[in-house]
mmCIF file of C-alpha atoms in Angstrom:
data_model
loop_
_atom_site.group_PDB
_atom_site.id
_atom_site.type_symbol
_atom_site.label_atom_id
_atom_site.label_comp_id
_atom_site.label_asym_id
_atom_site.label_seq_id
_atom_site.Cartn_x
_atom_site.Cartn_y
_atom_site.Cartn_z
ATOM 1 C CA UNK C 66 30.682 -5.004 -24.114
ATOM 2 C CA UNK C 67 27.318 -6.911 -23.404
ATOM 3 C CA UNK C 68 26.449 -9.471 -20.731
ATOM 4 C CA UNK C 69 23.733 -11.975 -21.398
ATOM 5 C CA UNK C 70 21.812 -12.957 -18.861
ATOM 6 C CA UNK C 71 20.427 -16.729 -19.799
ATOM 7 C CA UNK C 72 18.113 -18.890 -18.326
ATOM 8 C CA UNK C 73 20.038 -21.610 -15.946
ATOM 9 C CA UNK C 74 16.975 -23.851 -16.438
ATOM 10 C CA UNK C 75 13.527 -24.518 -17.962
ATOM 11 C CA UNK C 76 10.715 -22.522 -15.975
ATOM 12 C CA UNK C 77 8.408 -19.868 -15.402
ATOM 13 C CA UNK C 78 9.158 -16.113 -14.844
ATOM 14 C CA UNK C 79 7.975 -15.207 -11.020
ATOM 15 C CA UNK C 80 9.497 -11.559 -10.947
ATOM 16 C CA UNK C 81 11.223 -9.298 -12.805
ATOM 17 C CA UNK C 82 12.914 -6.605 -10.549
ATOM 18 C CA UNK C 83 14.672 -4.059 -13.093
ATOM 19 C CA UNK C 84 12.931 -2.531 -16.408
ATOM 20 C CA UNK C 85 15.264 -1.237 -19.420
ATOM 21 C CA UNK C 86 17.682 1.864 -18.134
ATOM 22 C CA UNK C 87 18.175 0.518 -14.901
ATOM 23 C CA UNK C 88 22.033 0.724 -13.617
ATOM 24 C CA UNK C 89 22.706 -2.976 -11.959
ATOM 25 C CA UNK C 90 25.664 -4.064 -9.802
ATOM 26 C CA UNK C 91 27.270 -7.532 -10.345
ATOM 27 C CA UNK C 92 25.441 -10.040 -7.819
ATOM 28 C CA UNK C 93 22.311 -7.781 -7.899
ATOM 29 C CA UNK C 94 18.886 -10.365 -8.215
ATOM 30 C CA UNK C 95 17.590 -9.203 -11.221
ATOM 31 C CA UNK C 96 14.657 -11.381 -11.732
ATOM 32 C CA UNK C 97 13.385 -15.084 -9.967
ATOM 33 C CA UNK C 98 12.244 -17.484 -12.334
ATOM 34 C CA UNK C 99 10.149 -20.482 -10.768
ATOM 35 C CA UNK C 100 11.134 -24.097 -11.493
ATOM 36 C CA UNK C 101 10.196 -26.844 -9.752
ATOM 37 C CA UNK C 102 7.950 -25.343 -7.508
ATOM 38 C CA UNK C 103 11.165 -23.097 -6.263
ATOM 39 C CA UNK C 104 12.145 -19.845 -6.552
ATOM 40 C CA UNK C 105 15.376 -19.316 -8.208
ATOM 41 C CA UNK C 106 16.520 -16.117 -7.813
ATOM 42 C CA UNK C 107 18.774 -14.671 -11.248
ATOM 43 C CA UNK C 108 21.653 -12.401 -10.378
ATOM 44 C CA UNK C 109 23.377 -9.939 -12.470
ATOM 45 C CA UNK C 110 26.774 -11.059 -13.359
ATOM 46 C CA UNK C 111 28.386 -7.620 -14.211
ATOM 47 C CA UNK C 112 28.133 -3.754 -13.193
ATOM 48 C CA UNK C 113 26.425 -1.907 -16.769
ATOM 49 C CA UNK C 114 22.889 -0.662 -17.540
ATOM 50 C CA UNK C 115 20.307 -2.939 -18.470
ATOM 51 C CA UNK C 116 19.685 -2.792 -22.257
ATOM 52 C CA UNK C 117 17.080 -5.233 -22.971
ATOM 53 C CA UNK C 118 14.723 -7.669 -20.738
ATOM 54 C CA UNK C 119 13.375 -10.154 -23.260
ATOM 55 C CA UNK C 120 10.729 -11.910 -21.039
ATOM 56 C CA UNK C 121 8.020 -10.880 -18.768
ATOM 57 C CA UNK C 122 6.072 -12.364 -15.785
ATOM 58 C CA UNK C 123 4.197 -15.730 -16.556
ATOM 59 C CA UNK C 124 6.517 -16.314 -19.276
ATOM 60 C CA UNK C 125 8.058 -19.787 -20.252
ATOM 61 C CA UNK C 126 11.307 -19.851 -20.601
ATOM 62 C CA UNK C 127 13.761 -22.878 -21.687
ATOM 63 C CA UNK C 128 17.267 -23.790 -20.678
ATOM 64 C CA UNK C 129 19.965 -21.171 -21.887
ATOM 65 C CA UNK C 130 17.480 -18.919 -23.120
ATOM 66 C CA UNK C 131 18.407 -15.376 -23.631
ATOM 67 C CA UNK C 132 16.487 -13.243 -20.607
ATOM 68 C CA UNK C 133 17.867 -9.946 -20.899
ATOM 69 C CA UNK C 134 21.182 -7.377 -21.722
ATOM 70 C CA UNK C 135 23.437 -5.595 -19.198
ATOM 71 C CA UNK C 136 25.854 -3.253 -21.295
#
């Protein structure tokens, strides 16, 4: 089963912590997207393996927009 990660808000990618093959615990910040001149850190909501990061630093991103795949 997959878990998407989505964007909670419109913004701008600051850091992404895990590439593609990493193993991730639930809770674990996984990237921190910038919005509103804050950092918003983005946690993993489930144990798996990171399948697929769709964005990358300086990257726009809108509300509910798919930012990567835990399986």
């Amino acid at each position: 089963m997959s878990t998407e990660i989505l964007a909670p808000m419109p913004g701008t990618i600051f850091q992404v912590n895990v590439k593609e093959g990493d193993d991730v615990v639930e809770g674990q910040e996984l990237l921190v997207l910038e919005a509103m001149k804050m950092e918003n850190p983005i946690v993993s909501t489930a144990d798996g393996k990171v399948k697929q990061i769709d964005v990358k630093v300086e990257d726009k991103v809108a509300t509910k927009q798919l930012l990567l795949v835990i399986e």
